[in-house]
Amino acid sequence: MQTPDKQLSDEQSREIAATVREELARRRISRQALAEQAKLSISTLEKALGGSRPFTLATTVRLEQALGVSLRKGAEAPVAVPGNGHGDIAPDHLGAYSRRSMLWMEGAYVTLRPSFGDKDAIFTYRTEIAWDAINSHFEFREADREDAAYTQYGEVSVPNQSGHIYLITNRHGQVRLITISRPTIAGEMYGIITTLLAGRGSLLTPIAAPIAYVPMARIASPTFGRVLAGDANYQLYKSHLQKITDEPFAVFLPG
């Protein structure tokens, strides 16, 4: 005789639904994609997330395996099951790199570029690079930005041919591209950001600038935001940006 699937309490179901919605937003995956990965019907997932049906233990376990996180208090987080069939290998369009071969890239970086609004200032924030187990590739996420509304996240591409790393943001076809070098012996990565400069109203102007990624461990007390000449880190930050054109890690043609 088959044992009926245990239904979780209303409180447990609400907590699980909130966690699943947060993971969907953080990983940028659709409910349909999660349902397919967890081998659930989209109807079952929608009803559980919407509160019209409680989560069952079996449904919760499948979602935990798909997401690689614990949805029940006190439960051990399971190993995530890759959603694209690549395992620990990135898909071809991102360079088909293995997670193990790129572990050196994982971590937190102080990100530096010239300020677009003040020629004497340096704009800084934090970037985290981590493995996305669902989509089988490294992803990057920005944080501690003074202009939080423009915080970016996206995919990391590492093709063998160019010897460079690409941080790609693609939102509904609008692309921001950062091209950076492989790391120096100290772990820094240098290159170019190409993006859009927000002007008055809806005016957007293409802009390119040098950008540097310095491991957080290399800076004792990092400063974030718009850093001016009086800041303790200003000269250090400036030297990193100057290195981009001095080495050169990137070339900017005169106008």
PDB file of C-alpha atoms in Angstrom:
ATOM      1  CA  MET A   1       0.000   0.000   0.000  1.00  0.00           C
ATOM      2  CA  GLN A   2       1.399   3.388  -1.028  1.00  0.00           C
ATOM      3  CA  THR A   3       1.918   5.903   1.793  1.00  0.00           C
ATOM      4  CA  PRO A   4       0.165   9.246   1.092  1.00  0.00           C
ATOM      5  CA  ASP A   5       2.479  12.211   0.540  1.00  0.00           C
ATOM      6  CA  LYS A   6       2.740  14.282   3.723  1.00  0.00           C
ATOM      7  CA  GLN A   7       1.366  17.814   3.501  1.00  0.00           C
ATOM      8  CA  LEU A   8       3.312  20.548   5.264  1.00  0.00           C
ATOM      9  CA  SER A   9       1.667  23.090   7.546  1.00  0.00           C
ATOM     10  CA  ASP A  10       0.387  26.426   6.259  1.00  0.00           C
ATOM     11  CA  GLU A  11       3.231  28.231   8.043  1.00  0.00           C
ATOM     12  CA  GLN A  12       5.860  25.918   6.544  1.00  0.00           C
ATOM     13  CA  SER A  13       4.297  26.313   3.100  1.00  0.00           C
ATOM     14  CA  ARG A  14       4.389  30.116   3.330  1.00  0.00           C
ATOM     15  CA  GLU A  15       8.064  30.067   4.378  1.00  0.00           C
ATOM     16  CA  ILE A  16       8.987  27.679   1.564  1.00  0.00           C
ATOM     17  CA  ALA A  17       7.073  29.727  -1.011  1.00  0.00           C
ATOM     18  CA  ALA A  18       8.889  32.892   0.069  1.00  0.00           C
ATOM     19  CA  THR A  19      12.286  31.168  -0.177  1.00  0.00           C
ATOM     20  CA  VAL A  20      11.518  29.702  -3.615  1.00  0.00           C
ATOM     21  CA  ARG A  21      10.371  33.087  -4.960  1.00  0.00           C
ATOM     22  CA  GLU A  22      13.578  34.669  -3.640  1.00  0.00           C
ATOM     23  CA  GLU A  23      15.717  31.991  -5.316  1.00  0.00           C
ATOM     24  CA  LEU A  24      13.853  32.428  -8.618  1.00  0.00           C
ATOM     25  CA  ALA A  25      14.554  36.163  -8.557  1.00  0.00           C
ATOM     26  CA  ARG A  26      18.184  35.749  -7.485  1.00  0.00           C
ATOM     27  CA  ARG A  27      18.968  33.126 -10.139  1.00  0.00           C
ATOM     28  CA  ARG A  28      16.870  34.803 -12.867  1.00  0.00           C
ATOM     29  CA  ILE A  29      15.057  31.584 -13.781  1.00  0.00           C
ATOM     30  CA  SER A  30      11.374  31.171 -14.604  1.00  0.00           C
ATOM     31  CA  ARG A  31       8.858  29.097 -12.691  1.00  0.00           C
ATOM     32  CA  GLN A  32       8.500  26.909 -15.766  1.00  0.00           C
ATOM     33  CA  ALA A  33      12.247  26.210 -15.820  1.00  0.00           C
ATOM     34  CA  LEU A  34      12.258  25.338 -12.118  1.00  0.00           C
ATOM     35  CA  ALA A  35       9.233  23.071 -12.536  1.00  0.00           C
ATOM     36  CA  GLU A  36      10.959  21.202 -15.362  1.00  0.00           C
ATOM     37  CA  GLN A  37      14.173  20.852 -13.368  1.00  0.00           C
ATOM     38  CA  ALA A  38      12.305  19.593 -10.285  1.00  0.00           C
ATOM     39  CA  LYS A  39      10.137  17.291 -12.454  1.00  0.00           C
ATOM     40  CA  LEU A  40       6.930  18.958 -11.276  1.00  0.00           C
ATOM     41  CA  SER A  41       3.957  20.202 -13.244  1.00  0.00           C
ATOM     42  CA  ILE A  42       3.854  23.977 -13.580  1.00  0.00           C
ATOM     43  CA  SER A  43       0.302  23.842 -12.193  1.00  0.00           C
ATOM     44  CA  THR A  44       1.507  22.161  -8.986  1.00  0.00           C
ATOM     45  CA  LEU A  45       4.268  24.724  -8.527  1.00  0.00           C
ATOM     46  CA  GLU A  46       2.031  27.714  -9.270  1.00  0.00           C
ATOM     47  CA  LYS A  47      -0.657  26.570  -6.813  1.00  0.00           C
ATOM     48  CA  ALA A  48       1.872  25.946  -4.059  1.00  0.00           C
ATOM     49  CA  LEU A  49       3.599  29.304  -4.580  1.00  0.00           C
ATOM     50  CA  GLY A  50       0.246  31.053  -4.763  1.00  0.00           C
ATOM     51  CA  GLY A  51      -0.963  29.532  -1.481  1.00  0.00           C
ATOM     52  CA  SER A  52      -3.954  27.684  -2.912  1.00  0.00           C
ATOM     53  CA  ARG A  53      -2.351  24.303  -2.192  1.00  0.00           C
ATOM     54  CA  PRO A  54       0.076  23.407   0.638  1.00  0.00           C
ATOM     55  CA  PHE A  55       3.523  22.096  -0.196  1.00  0.00           C
ATOM     56  CA  THR A  56       3.981  18.371   0.217  1.00  0.00           C
ATOM     57  CA  LEU A  57       7.154  16.745   1.481  1.00  0.00           C
ATOM     58  CA  ALA A  58       7.842  15.128  -1.910  1.00  0.00           C
ATOM     59  CA  THR A  59       7.398  18.425  -3.781  1.00  0.00           C
ATOM     60  CA  THR A  60       9.658  20.213  -1.306  1.00  0.00           C
ATOM     61  CA  VAL A  61      12.409  17.599  -1.617  1.00  0.00           C
ATOM     62  CA  ARG A  62      12.328  17.856  -5.417  1.00  0.00           C
ATOM     63  CA  LEU A  63      12.608  21.649  -5.223  1.00  0.00           C
ATOM     64  CA  GLU A  64      15.504  21.377  -2.747  1.00  0.00           C
ATOM     65  CA  GLN A  65      17.370  19.043  -5.115  1.00  0.00           C
ATOM     66  CA  ALA A  66      16.780  21.357  -8.072  1.00  0.00           C
ATOM     67  CA  LEU A  67      17.810  24.530  -6.226  1.00  0.00           C
ATOM     68  CA  GLY A  68      20.565  23.037  -4.070  1.00  0.00           C
ATOM     69  CA  VAL A  69      19.247  24.816  -0.971  1.00  0.00           C
ATOM     70  CA  SER A  70      17.381  23.681   2.130  1.00  0.00           C
ATOM     71  CA  LEU A  71      13.750  24.836   2.190  1.00  0.00           C
ATOM     72  CA  ARG A  72      12.960  23.212   5.555  1.00  0.00           C
ATOM     73  CA  LYS A  73      14.383  24.457   8.831  1.00  0.00           C
ATOM     74  CA  GLY A  74      17.023  22.091  10.161  1.00  0.00           C
ATOM     75  CA  ALA A  75      17.296  20.125   6.916  1.00  0.00           C
ATOM     76  CA  GLU A  76      20.685  19.696   5.271  1.00  0.00           C
ATOM     77  CA  ALA A  77      21.006  21.417   1.884  1.00  0.00           C
ATOM     78  CA  PRO A  78      21.164  18.866  -0.952  1.00  0.00           C
ATOM     79  CA  VAL A  79      23.551  19.003  -3.847  1.00  0.00           C
ATOM     80  CA  ALA A  80      22.055  20.963  -6.740  1.00  0.00           C
ATOM     81  CA  VAL A  81      21.185  19.068  -9.886  1.00  0.00           C
ATOM     82  CA  PRO A  82      22.402  21.039 -12.931  1.00  0.00           C
ATOM     83  CA  GLY A  83      19.531  22.289 -15.048  1.00  0.00           C
ATOM     84  CA  ASN A  84      21.167  22.304 -18.466  1.00  0.00           C
ATOM     85  CA  GLY A  85      22.830  18.901 -18.630  1.00  0.00           C
ATOM     86  CA  HIS A  86      26.375  20.326 -18.552  1.00  0.00           C
ATOM     87  CA  GLY A  87      27.239  19.450 -14.938  1.00  0.00           C
ATOM     88  CA  ASP A  88      30.383  21.393 -13.976  1.00  0.00           C
ATOM     89  CA  ILE A  89      31.098  22.454 -17.579  1.00  0.00           C
ATOM     90  CA  ALA A  90      29.836  25.798 -18.895  1.00  0.00           C
ATOM     91  CA  PRO A  91      27.822  25.725 -22.141  1.00  0.00           C
ATOM     92  CA  ASP A  92      29.580  26.229 -25.469  1.00  0.00           C
ATOM     93  CA  HIS A  93      28.391  29.807 -25.952  1.00  0.00           C
ATOM     94  CA  LEU A  94      30.237  30.794 -22.736  1.00  0.00           C
ATOM     95  CA  GLY A  95      33.479  28.996 -23.601  1.00  0.00           C
ATOM     96  CA  ALA A  96      32.841  25.442 -22.326  1.00  0.00           C
ATOM     97  CA  TYR A  97      35.162  26.025 -19.341  1.00  0.00           C
ATOM     98  CA  SER A  98      35.069  23.712 -16.335  1.00  0.00           C
ATOM     99  CA  ARG A  99      34.268  24.941 -12.855  1.00  0.00           C
ATOM    100  CA  ARG A 100      37.456  23.410 -11.451  1.00  0.00           C
ATOM    101  CA  SER A 101      39.676  25.118 -14.026  1.00  0.00           C
ATOM    102  CA  MET A 102      38.283  28.541 -13.095  1.00  0.00           C
ATOM    103  CA  LEU A 103      38.020  28.265  -9.306  1.00  0.00           C
ATOM    104  CA  TRP A 104      40.699  30.962  -8.981  1.00  0.00           C
ATOM    105  CA  MET A 105      38.121  33.470 -10.284  1.00  0.00           C
ATOM    106  CA  GLU A 106      35.563  32.810  -7.537  1.00  0.00           C
ATOM    107  CA  GLY A 107      35.361  35.450  -4.832  1.00  0.00           C
ATOM    108  CA  ALA A 108      34.767  39.124  -4.071  1.00  0.00           C
ATOM    109  CA  TYR A 109      36.423  42.028  -5.895  1.00  0.00           C
ATOM    110  CA  VAL A 110      36.677  45.769  -5.385  1.00  0.00           C
ATOM    111  CA  THR A 111      35.609  47.156  -8.759  1.00  0.00           C
ATOM    112  CA  LEU A 112      37.082  50.447  -9.968  1.00  0.00           C
ATOM    113  CA  ARG A 113      36.263  52.699 -12.914  1.00  0.00           C
ATOM    114  CA  PRO A 114      36.325  56.451 -13.561  1.00  0.00           C
ATOM    115  CA  SER A 115      33.232  58.305 -12.403  1.00  0.00           C
ATOM    116  CA  PHE A 116      31.019  59.215 -15.368  1.00  0.00           C
ATOM    117  CA  GLY A 117      29.815  62.374 -13.601  1.00  0.00           C
ATOM    118  CA  ASP A 118      33.042  63.723 -12.068  1.00  0.00           C
ATOM    119  CA  LYS A 119      36.313  63.497 -14.008  1.00  0.00           C
ATOM    120  CA  ASP A 120      38.385  63.633 -10.819  1.00  0.00           C
ATOM    121  CA  ALA A 121      36.478  60.914  -8.958  1.00  0.00           C
ATOM    122  CA  ILE A 122      36.736  57.110  -9.042  1.00  0.00           C
ATOM    123  CA  PHE A 123      33.541  55.083  -8.879  1.00  0.00           C
ATOM    124  CA  THR A 124      33.856  51.890  -6.822  1.00  0.00           C
ATOM    125  CA  TYR A 125      31.650  48.987  -5.750  1.00  0.00           C
ATOM    126  CA  ARG A 126      31.871  45.286  -4.922  1.00  0.00           C
ATOM    127  CA  THR A 127      31.504  42.417  -7.413  1.00  0.00           C
ATOM    128  CA  GLU A 128      30.962  38.784  -6.406  1.00  0.00           C
ATOM    129  CA  ILE A 129      31.808  35.969  -8.840  1.00  0.00           C
ATOM    130  CA  ALA A 130      30.342  32.553  -7.991  1.00  0.00           C
ATOM    131  CA  TRP A 131      29.289  29.307  -9.665  1.00  0.00           C
ATOM    132  CA  ASP A 132      25.642  29.039 -10.763  1.00  0.00           C
ATOM    133  CA  ALA A 133      24.886  25.329 -10.268  1.00  0.00           C
ATOM    134  CA  ILE A 134      21.496  25.487 -11.993  1.00  0.00           C
ATOM    135  CA  ASN A 135      22.817  26.963 -15.251  1.00  0.00           C
ATOM    136  CA  SER A 136      26.361  25.534 -15.032  1.00  0.00           C
ATOM    137  CA  HIS A 137      28.464  28.661 -15.399  1.00  0.00           C
ATOM    138  CA  PHE A 138      30.064  31.373 -13.307  1.00  0.00           C
ATOM    139  CA  GLU A 139      27.928  34.431 -12.693  1.00  0.00           C
ATOM    140  CA  PHE A 140      28.774  37.889 -11.374  1.00  0.00           C
ATOM    141  CA  ARG A 141      26.721  40.157  -9.126  1.00  0.00           C
ATOM    142  CA  GLU A 142      27.417  43.738  -8.127  1.00  0.00           C
ATOM    143  CA  ALA A 143      26.756  45.185  -4.667  1.00  0.00           C
ATOM    144  CA  ASP A 144      27.474  48.289  -2.568  1.00  0.00           C
ATOM    145  CA  ARG A 145      26.814  50.566  -5.536  1.00  0.00           C
ATOM    146  CA  GLU A 146      26.047  54.175  -4.710  1.00  0.00           C
ATOM    147  CA  ASP A 147      23.560  54.135  -7.594  1.00  0.00           C
ATOM    148  CA  ALA A 148      21.843  50.931  -6.433  1.00  0.00           C
ATOM    149  CA  ALA A 149      19.174  51.138  -9.165  1.00  0.00           C
ATOM    150  CA  TYR A 150      21.872  50.387 -11.767  1.00  0.00           C
ATOM    151  CA  THR A 151      23.278  47.296 -10.016  1.00  0.00           C
ATOM    152  CA  GLN A 152      24.108  44.631 -12.609  1.00  0.00           C
ATOM    153  CA  TYR A 153      24.450  40.848 -12.708  1.00  0.00           C
ATOM    154  CA  GLY A 154      25.013  38.348 -15.482  1.00  0.00           C
ATOM    155  CA  GLU A 155      27.047  35.554 -17.042  1.00  0.00           C
ATOM    156  CA  VAL A 156      30.810  35.028 -17.187  1.00  0.00           C
ATOM    157  CA  SER A 157      32.245  33.882 -20.530  1.00  0.00           C
ATOM    158  CA  VAL A 158      35.806  32.530 -20.760  1.00  0.00           C
ATOM    159  CA  PRO A 159      36.690  31.384 -24.297  1.00  0.00           C
ATOM    160  CA  ASN A 160      40.101  29.823 -24.878  1.00  0.00           C
ATOM    161  CA  GLN A 161      40.756  31.682 -28.110  1.00  0.00           C
ATOM    162  CA  SER A 162      40.915  35.299 -26.912  1.00  0.00           C
ATOM    163  CA  GLY A 163      42.578  34.785 -23.549  1.00  0.00           C
ATOM    164  CA  HIS A 164      40.130  37.279 -22.014  1.00  0.00           C
ATOM    165  CA  ILE A 165      37.132  37.118 -19.695  1.00  0.00           C
ATOM    166  CA  TYR A 166      33.754  38.634 -20.522  1.00  0.00           C
ATOM    167  CA  LEU A 167      31.158  39.745 -17.964  1.00  0.00           C
ATOM    168  CA  ILE A 168      27.901  39.943 -19.887  1.00  0.00           C
ATOM    169  CA  THR A 169      24.675  41.610 -18.813  1.00  0.00           C
ATOM    170  CA  ASN A 170      21.737  41.053 -21.166  1.00  0.00           C
ATOM    171  CA  ARG A 171      18.384  42.490 -20.109  1.00  0.00           C
ATOM    172  CA  HIS A 172      15.706  42.093 -22.776  1.00  0.00           C
ATOM    173  CA  GLY A 173      18.361  42.508 -25.474  1.00  0.00           C
ATOM    174  CA  GLN A 174      20.069  45.520 -23.878  1.00  0.00           C
ATOM    175  CA  VAL A 175      23.690  44.489 -23.370  1.00  0.00           C
ATOM    176  CA  ARG A 176      26.479  45.748 -21.126  1.00  0.00           C
ATOM    177  CA  LEU A 177      29.855  44.152 -21.815  1.00  0.00           C
ATOM    178  CA  ILE A 178      32.998  44.119 -19.688  1.00  0.00           C
ATOM    179  CA  THR A 179      36.156  42.668 -21.268  1.00  0.00           C
ATOM    180  CA  ILE A 180      38.950  41.960 -18.794  1.00  0.00           C
ATOM    181  CA  SER A 181      42.337  40.247 -18.791  1.00  0.00           C
ATOM    182  CA  ARG A 182      43.219  36.969 -17.144  1.00  0.00           C
ATOM    183  CA  PRO A 183      44.445  37.757 -13.594  1.00  0.00           C
ATOM    184  CA  THR A 184      47.890  39.044 -12.773  1.00  0.00           C
ATOM    185  CA  ILE A 185      50.013  37.151 -10.250  1.00  0.00           C
ATOM    186  CA  ALA A 186      48.292  39.193  -7.516  1.00  0.00           C
ATOM    187  CA  GLY A 187      44.817  38.337  -8.833  1.00  0.00           C
ATOM    188  CA  GLU A 188      43.834  41.683 -10.362  1.00  0.00           C
ATOM    189  CA  MET A 189      41.941  41.775 -13.678  1.00  0.00           C
ATOM    190  CA  TYR A 190      42.001  44.829 -15.948  1.00  0.00           C
ATOM    191  CA  GLY A 191      40.043  45.863 -19.039  1.00  0.00           C
ATOM    192  CA  ILE A 192      37.231  47.893 -20.568  1.00  0.00           C
ATOM    193  CA  ILE A 193      33.570  48.442 -19.736  1.00  0.00           C
ATOM    194  CA  THR A 194      31.184  49.381 -22.553  1.00  0.00           C
ATOM    195  CA  THR A 195      27.782  50.521 -21.380  1.00  0.00           C
ATOM    196  CA  LEU A 196      25.230  53.342 -21.658  1.00  0.00           C
ATOM    197  CA  LEU A 197      25.501  56.687 -19.903  1.00  0.00           C
ATOM    198  CA  ALA A 198      22.188  57.896 -18.516  1.00  0.00           C
ATOM    199  CA  GLY A 199      21.470  61.524 -19.414  1.00  0.00           C
ATOM    200  CA  ARG A 200      18.471  63.775 -19.077  1.00  0.00           C
ATOM    201  CA  GLY A 201      15.117  62.065 -19.303  1.00  0.00           C
ATOM    202  CA  SER A 202      15.391  58.877 -21.337  1.00  0.00           C
ATOM    203  CA  LEU A 203      18.600  59.910 -23.129  1.00  0.00           C
ATOM    204  CA  LEU A 204      21.225  57.128 -23.166  1.00  0.00           C
ATOM    205  CA  THR A 205      24.673  57.578 -24.709  1.00  0.00           C
ATOM    206  CA  PRO A 206      27.185  54.774 -25.406  1.00  0.00           C
ATOM    207  CA  ILE A 207      30.322  55.098 -23.268  1.00  0.00           C
ATOM    208  CA  ALA A 208      33.518  53.089 -22.706  1.00  0.00           C
ATOM    209  CA  ALA A 209      35.988  53.342 -19.822  1.00  0.00           C
ATOM    210  CA  PRO A 210      38.814  51.429 -18.108  1.00  0.00           C
ATOM    211  CA  ILE A 211      37.761  49.070 -15.323  1.00  0.00           C
ATOM    212  CA  ALA A 212      39.717  47.088 -12.720  1.00  0.00           C
ATOM    213  CA  TYR A 213      38.818  44.150 -10.475  1.00  0.00           C
ATOM    214  CA  VAL A 214      41.015  43.923  -7.367  1.00  0.00           C
ATOM    215  CA  PRO A 215      40.548  40.998  -4.921  1.00  0.00           C
ATOM    216  CA  MET A 216      39.003  42.258  -1.680  1.00  0.00           C
ATOM    217  CA  ALA A 217      41.802  40.624   0.292  1.00  0.00           C
ATOM    218  CA  ARG A 218      44.324  42.954  -1.402  1.00  0.00           C
ATOM    219  CA  ILE A 219      42.752  46.110   0.099  1.00  0.00           C
ATOM    220  CA  ALA A 220      42.721  46.376   3.886  1.00  0.00           C
ATOM    221  CA  SER A 221      39.803  48.824   4.223  1.00  0.00           C
ATOM    222  CA  PRO A 222      38.084  49.256   0.848  1.00  0.00           C
ATOM    223  CA  THR A 223      36.110  52.406   0.128  1.00  0.00           C
ATOM    224  CA  PHE A 224      32.939  52.172  -1.952  1.00  0.00           C
ATOM    225  CA  GLY A 225      30.993  54.860  -3.762  1.00  0.00           C
ATOM    226  CA  ARG A 226      32.386  57.991  -5.388  1.00  0.00           C
ATOM    227  CA  VAL A 227      35.982  58.213  -4.141  1.00  0.00           C
ATOM    228  CA  LEU A 228      37.684  61.626  -4.227  1.00  0.00           C
ATOM    229  CA  ALA A 229      41.309  62.733  -3.889  1.00  0.00           C
ATOM    230  CA  GLY A 230      41.118  63.086  -0.084  1.00  0.00           C
ATOM    231  CA  ASP A 231      40.184  59.439   0.453  1.00  0.00           C
ATOM    232  CA  ALA A 232      42.824  57.092   1.922  1.00  0.00           C
ATOM    233  CA  ASN A 233      42.433  54.683  -1.015  1.00  0.00           C
ATOM    234  CA  TYR A 234      42.333  57.265  -3.796  1.00  0.00           C
ATOM    235  CA  GLN A 235      45.967  56.976  -4.943  1.00  0.00           C
ATOM    236  CA  LEU A 236      45.880  53.168  -4.771  1.00  0.00           C
ATOM    237  CA  TYR A 237      42.684  53.062  -6.833  1.00  0.00           C
ATOM    238  CA  LYS A 238      44.101  55.569  -9.304  1.00  0.00           C
ATOM    239  CA  SER A 239      47.270  53.500  -9.758  1.00  0.00           C
ATOM    240  CA  HIS A 240      45.190  50.439 -10.661  1.00  0.00           C
ATOM    241  CA  LEU A 241      43.251  52.383 -13.303  1.00  0.00           C
ATOM    242  CA  GLN A 242      46.449  53.954 -14.651  1.00  0.00           C
ATOM    243  CA  LYS A 243      47.982  50.500 -15.072  1.00  0.00           C
ATOM    244  CA  ILE A 244      45.278  49.618 -17.609  1.00  0.00           C
ATOM    245  CA  THR A 245      46.657  52.047 -20.185  1.00  0.00           C
ATOM    246  CA  ASP A 246      50.296  51.994 -19.023  1.00  0.00           C
ATOM    247  CA  GLU A 247      50.866  48.233 -19.370  1.00  0.00           C
ATOM    248  CA  PRO A 248      48.695  48.285 -21.565  1.00  0.00           C
ATOM    249  CA  PHE A 249      45.819  45.973 -20.701  1.00  0.00           C
ATOM    250  CA  ALA A 250      43.548  48.029 -22.991  1.00  0.00           C
ATOM    251  CA  VAL A 251      43.970  50.663 -25.693  1.00  0.00           C
ATOM    252  CA  PHE A 252      41.837  53.783 -26.037  1.00  0.00           C
ATOM    253  CA  LEU A 253      42.224  55.558 -29.386  1.00  0.00           C
ATOM    254  CA  PRO A 254      42.474  59.374 -29.266  1.00  0.00           C
ATOM    255  CA  GLY A 255      39.299  61.188 -30.334  1.00  0.00           C
TER     256      GLY A 255
END
